[in-house]
mmCIF file of C-alpha atoms and ligand atoms in Angstrom:
data_model
loop_
_atom_site.group_PDB
_atom_site.id
_atom_site.type_symbol
_atom_site.label_atom_id
_atom_site.label_comp_id
_atom_site.label_asym_id
_atom_site.label_seq_id
_atom_site.Cartn_x
_atom_site.Cartn_y
_atom_site.Cartn_z
ATOM 1 C CA MET A 20 83.906 141.300 29.253
ATOM 2 C CA LYS A 21 81.129 138.703 29.177
ATOM 3 C CA VAL A 22 81.809 135.061 28.325
ATOM 4 C CA LYS A 23 79.421 132.195 27.719
ATOM 5 C CA GLY A 24 79.569 128.474 28.282
ATOM 6 C CA SER A 25 76.917 125.899 27.501
ATOM 7 C CA ALA A 26 76.302 122.170 27.869
ATOM 8 C CA PRO A 27 73.556 119.725 26.853
ATOM 9 C CA GLY A 28 71.268 117.573 28.971
ATOM 10 C CA LYS A 29 71.316 113.772 28.986
ATOM 11 C CA LEU A 30 69.186 110.663 28.843
ATOM 12 C CA MET A 31 70.219 107.342 30.330
ATOM 13 C CA LEU A 32 69.746 104.574 27.733
ATOM 14 C CA PHE A 33 70.907 101.499 29.676
ATOM 15 C CA GLY A 34 72.443 100.638 33.032
ATOM 16 C CA GLU A 35 71.123 103.163 35.551
ATOM 17 C CA HIS A 36 71.704 102.253 39.221
ATOM 18 C CA ALA A 37 73.990 99.328 38.309
ATOM 19 C CA VAL A 38 76.500 101.992 37.190
ATOM 20 C CA ILE A 39 76.796 103.139 40.816
ATOM 21 C CA TYR A 40 77.993 99.604 41.657
ATOM 22 C CA ASN A 41 80.761 99.538 39.076
ATOM 23 C CA TYR A 42 78.833 98.160 36.096
ATOM 24 C CA PRO A 43 78.843 100.119 32.814
ATOM 25 C CA CYS A 44 76.014 102.249 31.449
ATOM 26 C CA ILE A 45 75.129 103.886 28.130
ATOM 27 C CA VAL A 46 74.057 107.520 28.060
ATOM 28 C CA THR A 47 73.134 109.912 25.249
ATOM 29 C CA THR A 48 72.654 113.665 25.055
ATOM 30 C CA VAL A 49 69.516 115.693 24.360
ATOM 31 C CA SER A 50 69.376 118.929 22.350
ATOM 32 C CA PRO A 51 68.215 121.331 25.106
ATOM 33 C CA ARG A 52 71.171 123.092 26.709
ATOM 34 C CA ILE A 53 71.983 125.169 29.739
ATOM 35 C CA TYR A 54 73.892 128.413 29.188
ATOM 36 C CA VAL A 55 76.076 130.200 31.706
ATOM 37 C CA GLU A 56 77.207 133.789 31.252
ATOM 38 C CA ALA A 57 80.052 135.081 33.438
ATOM 39 C CA GLU A 58 81.372 138.591 33.872
ATOM 40 C CA ILE A 59 84.088 139.945 36.163
ATOM 41 C CA THR A 60 82.546 142.488 38.493
ATOM 42 C CA PRO A 61 84.054 145.015 40.877
ATOM 43 C CA GLY A 62 81.279 144.173 43.333
ATOM 44 C CA GLN A 63 80.120 141.050 45.123
ATOM 45 C CA PHE A 64 79.950 137.523 43.734
ATOM 46 C CA ASN A 65 76.416 137.128 42.464
ATOM 47 C CA ILE A 66 74.404 134.399 40.754
ATOM 48 C CA ASP A 67 71.226 134.988 38.826
ATOM 49 C CA ALA A 68 69.658 131.593 38.103
ATOM 50 C CA PRO A 69 65.966 131.064 37.351
ATOM 51 C CA GLN A 70 66.250 127.447 38.512
ATOM 52 C CA VAL A 71 67.115 127.779 42.189
ATOM 53 C CA LYS A 72 68.449 124.226 42.356
ATOM 54 C CA ASN A 73 71.236 125.223 39.974
ATOM 55 C CA VAL A 74 72.569 127.971 42.257
ATOM 56 C CA ARG A 75 74.247 125.462 44.590
ATOM 57 C CA PHE A 76 76.003 123.758 41.699
ATOM 58 C CA VAL A 77 77.228 127.071 40.265
ATOM 59 C CA GLU A 78 78.426 128.202 43.714
ATOM 60 C CA GLU A 79 80.305 124.958 44.357
ATOM 61 C CA THR A 80 81.853 125.013 40.860
ATOM 62 C CA VAL A 81 83.100 128.590 41.337
ATOM 63 C CA LYS A 82 84.435 127.698 44.792
ATOM 64 C CA LEU A 83 86.381 124.633 43.620
ATOM 65 C CA PHE A 84 87.568 126.323 40.408
ATOM 66 C CA SER A 85 88.906 129.428 42.150
ATOM 67 C CA LYS A 86 90.659 127.302 44.764
ATOM 68 C CA LYS A 87 92.228 124.927 42.250
ATOM 69 C CA TYR A 88 93.336 127.563 39.738
ATOM 70 C CA ASN A 89 94.004 130.325 42.239
ATOM 71 C CA VAL A 90 91.713 132.961 40.759
ATOM 72 C CA ASP A 91 89.380 135.294 42.613
ATOM 73 C CA ASN A 92 85.651 134.826 42.361
ATOM 74 C CA LYS A 93 84.381 138.379 41.891
ATOM 75 C CA LEU A 94 81.942 137.353 39.241
ATOM 76 C CA LEU A 95 78.459 138.005 38.080
ATOM 77 C CA ILE A 96 76.987 134.743 36.788
ATOM 78 C CA LYS A 97 73.717 134.289 34.940
ATOM 79 C CA THR A 98 72.238 130.990 33.846
ATOM 80 C CA TYR A 99 69.673 130.361 31.111
ATOM 81 C CA SER A 100 68.068 127.079 30.272
ATOM 82 C CA ASP A 101 66.305 125.511 27.300
ATOM 83 C CA PHE A 102 64.722 122.982 29.637
ATOM 84 C CA SER A 103 63.183 122.685 33.051
ATOM 85 C CA SER A 104 64.996 120.703 35.746
ATOM 86 C CA GLN A 105 61.820 118.662 36.308
ATOM 87 C CA TYR A 106 62.348 116.207 33.435
ATOM 88 C CA GLY A 107 65.508 114.678 34.867
ATOM 89 C CA PHE A 108 67.603 115.724 31.864
ATOM 90 C CA GLY A 109 70.562 116.469 34.100
ATOM 91 C CA SER A 110 70.312 120.216 34.550
ATOM 92 C CA SER A 111 72.690 120.101 37.556
ATOM 93 C CA SER A 112 75.485 118.436 35.612
ATOM 94 C CA ALA A 113 74.891 120.615 32.531
ATOM 95 C CA VAL A 114 75.019 123.826 34.585
ATOM 96 C CA THR A 115 78.178 122.587 36.339
ATOM 97 C CA VAL A 116 79.974 121.870 33.055
ATOM 98 C CA ALA A 117 78.731 125.113 31.448
ATOM 99 C CA THR A 118 80.061 127.051 34.469
ATOM 100 C CA ILE A 119 83.486 125.403 34.163
ATOM 101 C CA TYR A 120 83.575 126.351 30.457
ATOM 102 C CA ALA A 121 82.664 129.966 31.242
ATOM 103 C CA LEU A 122 85.250 130.216 34.046
ATOM 104 C CA SER A 123 88.033 128.691 31.980
ATOM 105 C CA LYS A 124 87.274 131.228 29.229
ATOM 106 C CA ILE A 125 87.130 134.242 31.504
ATOM 107 C CA TYR A 126 90.377 133.329 33.288
ATOM 108 C CA LYS A 127 92.001 132.003 30.081
ATOM 109 C CA ILE A 128 92.829 128.613 31.608
ATOM 110 C CA LYS A 129 92.917 125.808 29.063
ATOM 111 C CA LEU A 130 91.484 122.588 30.472
ATOM 112 C CA SER A 131 91.403 119.105 29.012
ATOM 113 C CA LYS A 132 88.139 117.159 28.918
ATOM 114 C CA ARG A 133 89.533 114.950 31.677
ATOM 115 C CA GLU A 134 90.253 117.971 33.920
ATOM 116 C CA ILE A 135 86.750 119.305 33.288
ATOM 117 C CA PHE A 136 85.290 115.890 34.126
ATOM 118 C CA ASP A 137 87.271 115.530 37.367
ATOM 119 C CA LEU A 138 86.292 119.001 38.575
ATOM 120 C CA GLY A 139 82.641 118.608 37.552
ATOM 121 C CA TYR A 140 82.353 115.188 39.176
ATOM 122 C CA LYS A 141 83.785 116.569 42.410
ATOM 123 C CA VAL A 142 81.109 119.285 42.393
ATOM 124 C CA ILE A 143 78.358 116.666 41.967
ATOM 125 C CA LEU A 144 79.725 114.495 44.783
ATOM 126 C CA ASN A 145 80.202 117.480 47.119
ATOM 127 C CA ILE A 146 76.594 118.552 46.656
ATOM 128 C CA GLN A 147 74.708 115.271 46.189
ATOM 129 C CA GLY A 148 76.989 112.838 47.984
ATOM 130 C CA VAL A 149 76.163 110.179 45.367
ATOM 131 C CA GLY A 150 76.394 109.771 41.597
ATOM 132 C CA SER A 151 78.377 107.962 38.933
ATOM 133 C CA GLY A 152 79.307 111.076 36.921
ATOM 134 C CA PHE A 153 77.696 109.745 33.712
ATOM 135 C CA ASP A 154 75.750 112.995 33.352
ATOM 136 C CA ILE A 155 78.913 115.117 33.655
ATOM 137 C CA ALA A 156 80.590 112.986 30.959
ATOM 138 C CA ALA A 157 77.562 113.383 28.659
ATOM 139 C CA ALA A 158 77.585 117.170 29.131
ATOM 140 C CA ILE A 159 81.294 117.312 28.183
ATOM 141 C CA PHE A 160 81.653 114.704 25.433
ATOM 142 C CA GLY A 161 78.189 114.820 23.804
ATOM 143 C CA GLY A 162 76.745 112.036 21.638
ATOM 144 C CA THR A 163 76.314 108.527 22.971
ATOM 145 C CA LEU A 164 78.795 107.163 25.518
ATOM 146 C CA TYR A 165 79.656 103.875 27.174
ATOM 147 C CA PHE A 166 80.608 104.901 30.705
ATOM 148 C CA VAL A 167 81.997 103.438 33.924
ATOM 149 C CA ILE A 168 81.707 105.234 37.296
ATOM 150 C CA GLY A 169 84.101 108.104 37.980
ATOM 151 C CA GLY A 170 85.010 108.220 34.297
ATOM 152 C CA LYS A 171 87.082 105.010 34.544
ATOM 153 C CA VAL A 172 85.872 104.417 30.985
ATOM 154 C CA ILE A 173 84.364 107.118 28.750
ATOM 155 C CA GLU A 174 83.980 105.605 25.303
ATOM 156 C CA PRO A 175 82.093 107.426 22.540
ATOM 157 C CA LEU A 176 79.812 105.100 20.567
ATOM 158 C CA SER A 177 78.994 105.670 16.942
ATOM 159 C CA VAL A 178 75.201 105.304 16.998
ATOM 160 C CA LYS A 179 73.139 106.488 14.044
ATOM 161 C CA GLU A 180 69.458 107.394 13.709
ATOM 162 C CA LEU A 181 68.481 106.466 17.222
ATOM 163 C CA SER A 182 64.728 107.088 17.162
ATOM 164 C CA LEU A 183 63.302 107.525 20.645
ATOM 165 C CA VAL A 184 60.026 108.716 22.057
ATOM 166 C CA ILE A 185 60.414 110.370 25.449
ATOM 167 C CA GLY A 186 57.447 110.334 27.828
ATOM 168 C CA TYR A 187 57.425 112.405 31.014
ATOM 169 C CA SER A 188 55.518 110.763 33.848
ATOM 170 C CA GLY A 189 54.485 114.051 35.428
ATOM 171 C CA VAL A 190 56.368 113.264 38.630
ATOM 172 C CA LYS A 191 59.715 114.792 39.547
ATOM 173 C CA ALA A 192 62.102 112.127 40.840
ATOM 174 C CA ASP A 193 64.531 112.727 43.690
ATOM 175 C CA THR A 194 67.604 110.879 42.378
ATOM 176 C CA THR A 195 69.707 111.192 45.541
ATOM 177 C CA LYS A 196 66.907 109.846 47.704
ATOM 178 C CA ILE A 197 66.249 106.884 45.372
ATOM 179 C CA VAL A 198 69.952 105.992 45.105
ATOM 180 C CA LYS A 199 70.390 106.169 48.906
ATOM 181 C CA ASN A 200 67.240 104.158 49.511
ATOM 182 C CA LEU A 201 68.497 101.416 47.193
ATOM 183 C CA GLU A 202 71.877 101.474 48.948
ATOM 184 C CA PHE A 203 70.087 100.934 52.252
ATOM 185 C CA ARG A 204 68.133 97.962 50.888
ATOM 186 C CA ILE A 205 71.276 96.439 49.359
ATOM 187 C CA HIS A 206 72.950 96.348 52.779
ATOM 188 C CA ASN A 207 70.289 93.919 53.891
ATOM 189 C CA SER A 208 70.390 91.518 50.950
ATOM 190 C CA GLU A 209 73.555 92.139 49.003
ATOM 191 C CA LEU A 210 73.597 88.922 46.961
ATOM 192 C CA GLU A 211 70.124 89.286 45.511
ATOM 193 C CA TYR A 212 70.933 92.779 44.226
ATOM 194 C CA ARG A 213 74.348 91.744 42.903
ATOM 195 C CA LYS A 214 72.622 89.222 40.639
ATOM 196 C CA ILE A 215 70.348 91.920 39.234
ATOM 197 C CA PHE A 216 73.259 94.293 38.664
ATOM 198 C CA GLU A 217 75.234 91.554 36.912
ATOM 199 C CA LYS A 218 72.315 90.951 34.552
ATOM 200 C CA ILE A 219 72.048 94.688 33.870
ATOM 201 C CA GLY A 220 75.794 94.770 33.214
ATOM 202 C CA ARG A 221 75.420 92.040 30.577
ATOM 203 C CA ILE A 222 72.503 93.891 28.962
ATOM 204 C CA VAL A 223 74.669 97.008 28.662
ATOM 205 C CA GLU A 224 77.446 95.035 26.945
ATOM 206 C CA GLU A 225 74.946 93.588 24.458
ATOM 207 C CA ALA A 226 73.288 96.973 23.910
ATOM 208 C CA LYS A 227 76.670 98.523 23.166
ATOM 209 C CA ILE A 228 76.901 96.208 20.152
ATOM 210 C CA SER A 229 73.261 96.326 19.050
ATOM 211 C CA LEU A 230 73.112 100.145 19.148
ATOM 212 C CA VAL A 231 76.287 100.543 17.093
ATOM 213 C CA ASN A 232 74.993 97.953 14.596
ATOM 214 C CA GLY A 233 71.636 99.735 14.348
ATOM 215 C CA ASP A 234 69.905 96.524 15.421
ATOM 216 C CA TRP A 235 66.805 98.204 16.833
ATOM 217 C CA GLU A 236 64.852 95.014 17.439
ATOM 218 C CA LYS A 237 67.599 93.647 19.640
ATOM 219 C CA SER A 238 68.119 97.027 21.339
ATOM 220 C CA GLY A 239 64.382 97.233 22.073
ATOM 221 C CA GLU A 240 64.326 93.747 23.542
ATOM 222 C CA LEU A 241 67.278 94.695 25.766
ATOM 223 C CA MET A 242 65.407 97.814 26.905
ATOM 224 C CA ASN A 243 62.471 95.648 27.980
ATOM 225 C CA GLN A 244 64.796 93.334 29.905
ATOM 226 C CA ASN A 245 66.526 96.300 31.540
ATOM 227 C CA HIS A 246 63.167 97.769 32.571
ATOM 228 C CA GLN A 247 62.104 94.434 34.057
ATOM 229 C CA LEU A 248 65.261 94.387 36.192
ATOM 230 C CA LEU A 249 64.687 97.982 37.284
ATOM 231 C CA GLN A 250 61.229 96.916 38.395
ATOM 232 C CA GLU A 251 62.854 94.116 40.403
ATOM 233 C CA LEU A 252 65.133 96.715 41.994
ATOM 234 C CA GLY A 253 61.949 98.474 43.095
ATOM 235 C CA VAL A 254 62.710 101.826 41.458
ATOM 236 C CA SER A 255 59.945 101.935 38.853
ATOM 237 C CA THR A 256 56.412 103.217 39.371
ATOM 238 C CA GLU A 257 53.031 102.006 38.179
ATOM 239 C CA LYS A 258 52.735 105.001 35.892
ATOM 240 C CA LEU A 259 56.139 104.369 34.292
ATOM 241 C CA ASN A 260 55.281 100.676 33.870
ATOM 242 C CA ARG A 261 51.981 101.577 32.237
ATOM 243 C CA MET A 262 53.642 104.024 29.862
ATOM 244 C CA CYS A 263 56.264 101.436 28.873
ATOM 245 C CA LEU A 264 53.707 98.680 28.377
ATOM 246 C CA THR A 265 51.419 100.776 26.205
ATOM 247 C CA ALA A 266 54.393 101.905 24.101
ATOM 248 C CA ILE A 267 55.315 98.269 23.416
ATOM 249 C CA GLU A 268 51.703 97.332 22.684
ATOM 250 C CA SER A 269 51.589 100.193 20.153
ATOM 251 C CA GLY A 270 54.559 98.854 18.263
ATOM 252 C CA ALA A 271 57.693 100.188 19.971
ATOM 253 C CA TYR A 272 60.738 97.914 19.700
ATOM 254 C CA GLY A 273 61.083 98.282 23.453
ATOM 255 C CA ALA A 274 60.697 100.704 26.343
ATOM 256 C CA LYS A 275 62.136 101.417 29.765
ATOM 257 C CA LEU A 276 62.320 104.051 32.430
ATOM 258 C CA SER A 277 65.307 106.364 32.047
ATOM 259 C CA GLY A 278 67.228 107.665 35.050
ATOM 260 C CA ALA A 279 66.713 107.003 38.716
ATOM 261 C CA GLY A 280 63.064 105.920 38.434
ATOM 262 C CA GLY A 281 60.404 107.035 40.888
ATOM 263 C CA GLY A 282 59.132 109.408 38.161
ATOM 264 C CA ASP A 283 60.839 111.549 35.505
ATOM 265 C CA CYS A 284 60.856 110.005 32.004
ATOM 266 C CA MET A 285 60.526 106.744 30.129
ATOM 267 C CA ILE A 286 61.916 106.131 26.676
ATOM 268 C CA ALA A 287 60.627 103.969 23.838
ATOM 269 C CA LEU A 288 62.674 102.890 20.852
ATOM 270 C CA VAL A 289 60.528 103.175 17.734
ATOM 271 C CA SER A 290 60.571 102.893 13.953
ATOM 272 C CA LYS A 291 59.491 106.041 12.071
ATOM 273 C CA ASP A 292 56.136 104.550 11.054
ATOM 274 C CA LYS A 293 55.194 103.589 14.633
ATOM 275 C CA LYS A 294 56.259 106.864 16.255
ATOM 276 C CA GLU A 295 52.866 108.592 16.214
ATOM 277 C CA ASP A 296 51.000 105.541 17.523
ATOM 278 C CA VAL A 297 53.475 105.117 20.345
ATOM 279 C CA GLU A 298 53.298 108.809 21.227
ATOM 280 C CA SER A 299 49.506 108.880 21.406
ATOM 281 C CA SER A 300 49.415 105.686 23.488
ATOM 282 C CA ILE A 301 51.801 107.278 26.010
ATOM 283 C CA VAL A 302 49.609 110.389 26.157
ATOM 284 C CA ASP A 303 46.558 108.163 26.718
ATOM 285 C CA ALA A 304 48.413 106.562 29.646
ATOM 286 C CA GLY A 305 48.783 110.049 31.168
ATOM 287 C CA GLY A 306 52.296 110.848 29.948
ATOM 288 C CA GLU A 307 53.606 113.990 28.295
ATOM 289 C CA ILE A 308 55.711 113.704 25.137
ATOM 290 C CA ILE A 309 58.960 115.639 25.278
ATOM 291 C CA ASN A 310 60.128 116.575 21.794
ATOM 292 C CA VAL A 311 63.881 116.956 21.739
ATOM 293 C CA LYS A 312 66.691 115.833 19.466
ATOM 294 C CA ILE A 313 68.885 113.135 20.916
ATOM 295 C CA ASN A 314 72.444 111.920 20.392
ATOM 296 C CA VAL A 315 73.598 115.482 19.639
HETATM 297 C C1 MEV B 413 70.211 108.632 37.510
HETATM 298 O O1 MEV B 413 69.860 109.336 36.344
HETATM 299 C C2 MEV B 413 71.092 107.460 37.215
HETATM 300 C C3 MEV B 413 71.665 106.764 38.440
HETATM 301 O O2 MEV B 413 72.409 105.646 37.974
HETATM 302 C C4 MEV B 413 72.536 107.691 39.249
HETATM 303 C C5 MEV B 413 73.907 107.956 38.665
HETATM 304 O O3 MEV B 413 74.429 107.180 37.891
HETATM 305 O O4 MEV B 413 74.501 109.001 39.043
HETATM 306 C C6 MEV B 413 70.541 106.241 39.301
#
C-alpha cells in the first residue's frame, strides 16, 4: 500500500529574526507543495529524494516518529517537489510535515495539528539547531498566521486578496548561518538589538490589523519600516535593497526582504494595476519573478 502526504511552502510577511527572540511574526503559505509517498517494504529503509537536503529531514522525522509511536521504519519513501529548495520557501519544513502526514496515514495513527507541530518542530531543531517553527506551522495550518516561537501562539488571520510580487535575488541564503551570526553579534551589544526587535514587534502588531482590514497602503508602509530595521540588523544585501527600492519607485505600496536575508527572496505589496511595472523593475534590478499563488 502506498500513501501520500503533502504540505505547502511559506513566505515570511513580517517579523523575521525578531521571532527567534520571542516577538511575533506573520507568515503566509505559497501554492507550490512538497509531496511524500511512503510504502511499507520488506527490505531496507530507503529514501528517494531529488533534493538531497530533504533526506536528513525525512530521516529524522521517520526516526522520531517510529520512536514516539513505536512503529518500525521499514519504509520506502519518495519525495516530489513543485519547487526548488533554493528560493527559501521552506522546503525542509514542508517535507517534514508531509512525511509526518504520510507516516500517520500508513500506520493509521490520528494526530492533532498540535502533535504534528510539536514533532515537526523537534525535527527542525534537531537538524538545524535554530528556528522559531513558523515554517512548520505554515505547512500544517495553511493561509496566513500570526505566530510566536515554538507555537506559543498560532492564530489564523483572515486576509483577503493579498497581492504580492515575489523577486528572487539569485542567491541562496543559509538561514542557520545567518541566525547564528546574528546571535553572536547580539551577545556583544544586547540592548541595541533589543530596541530593533521591539520596533519589529510593534510593526507586526500593526500589520496584523492592517492586513486583516485590507489596508494595503498601511501594510506597505509597515513593510518598508520592517525592511529598514532588517537592514539595521545587518541581514539584508545590496541586491535585496535595490530590488525593494525599485519596487517602491515603480509604485508598490511597500517592499521588504522575506526570510533570513543574505539572499533568497524579497516581496512587494502591489495593486493590480502596478503589478507589471513592479515586476519589470525587479527584473531590471537583476531579480527573477517567482509566480506562485499565496495565502493558500
Ligand atoms: C527565516 O525564514 C526566518 C527566521 O526568523 C528564522 C526562523 O524564524 O526560524 C530568520
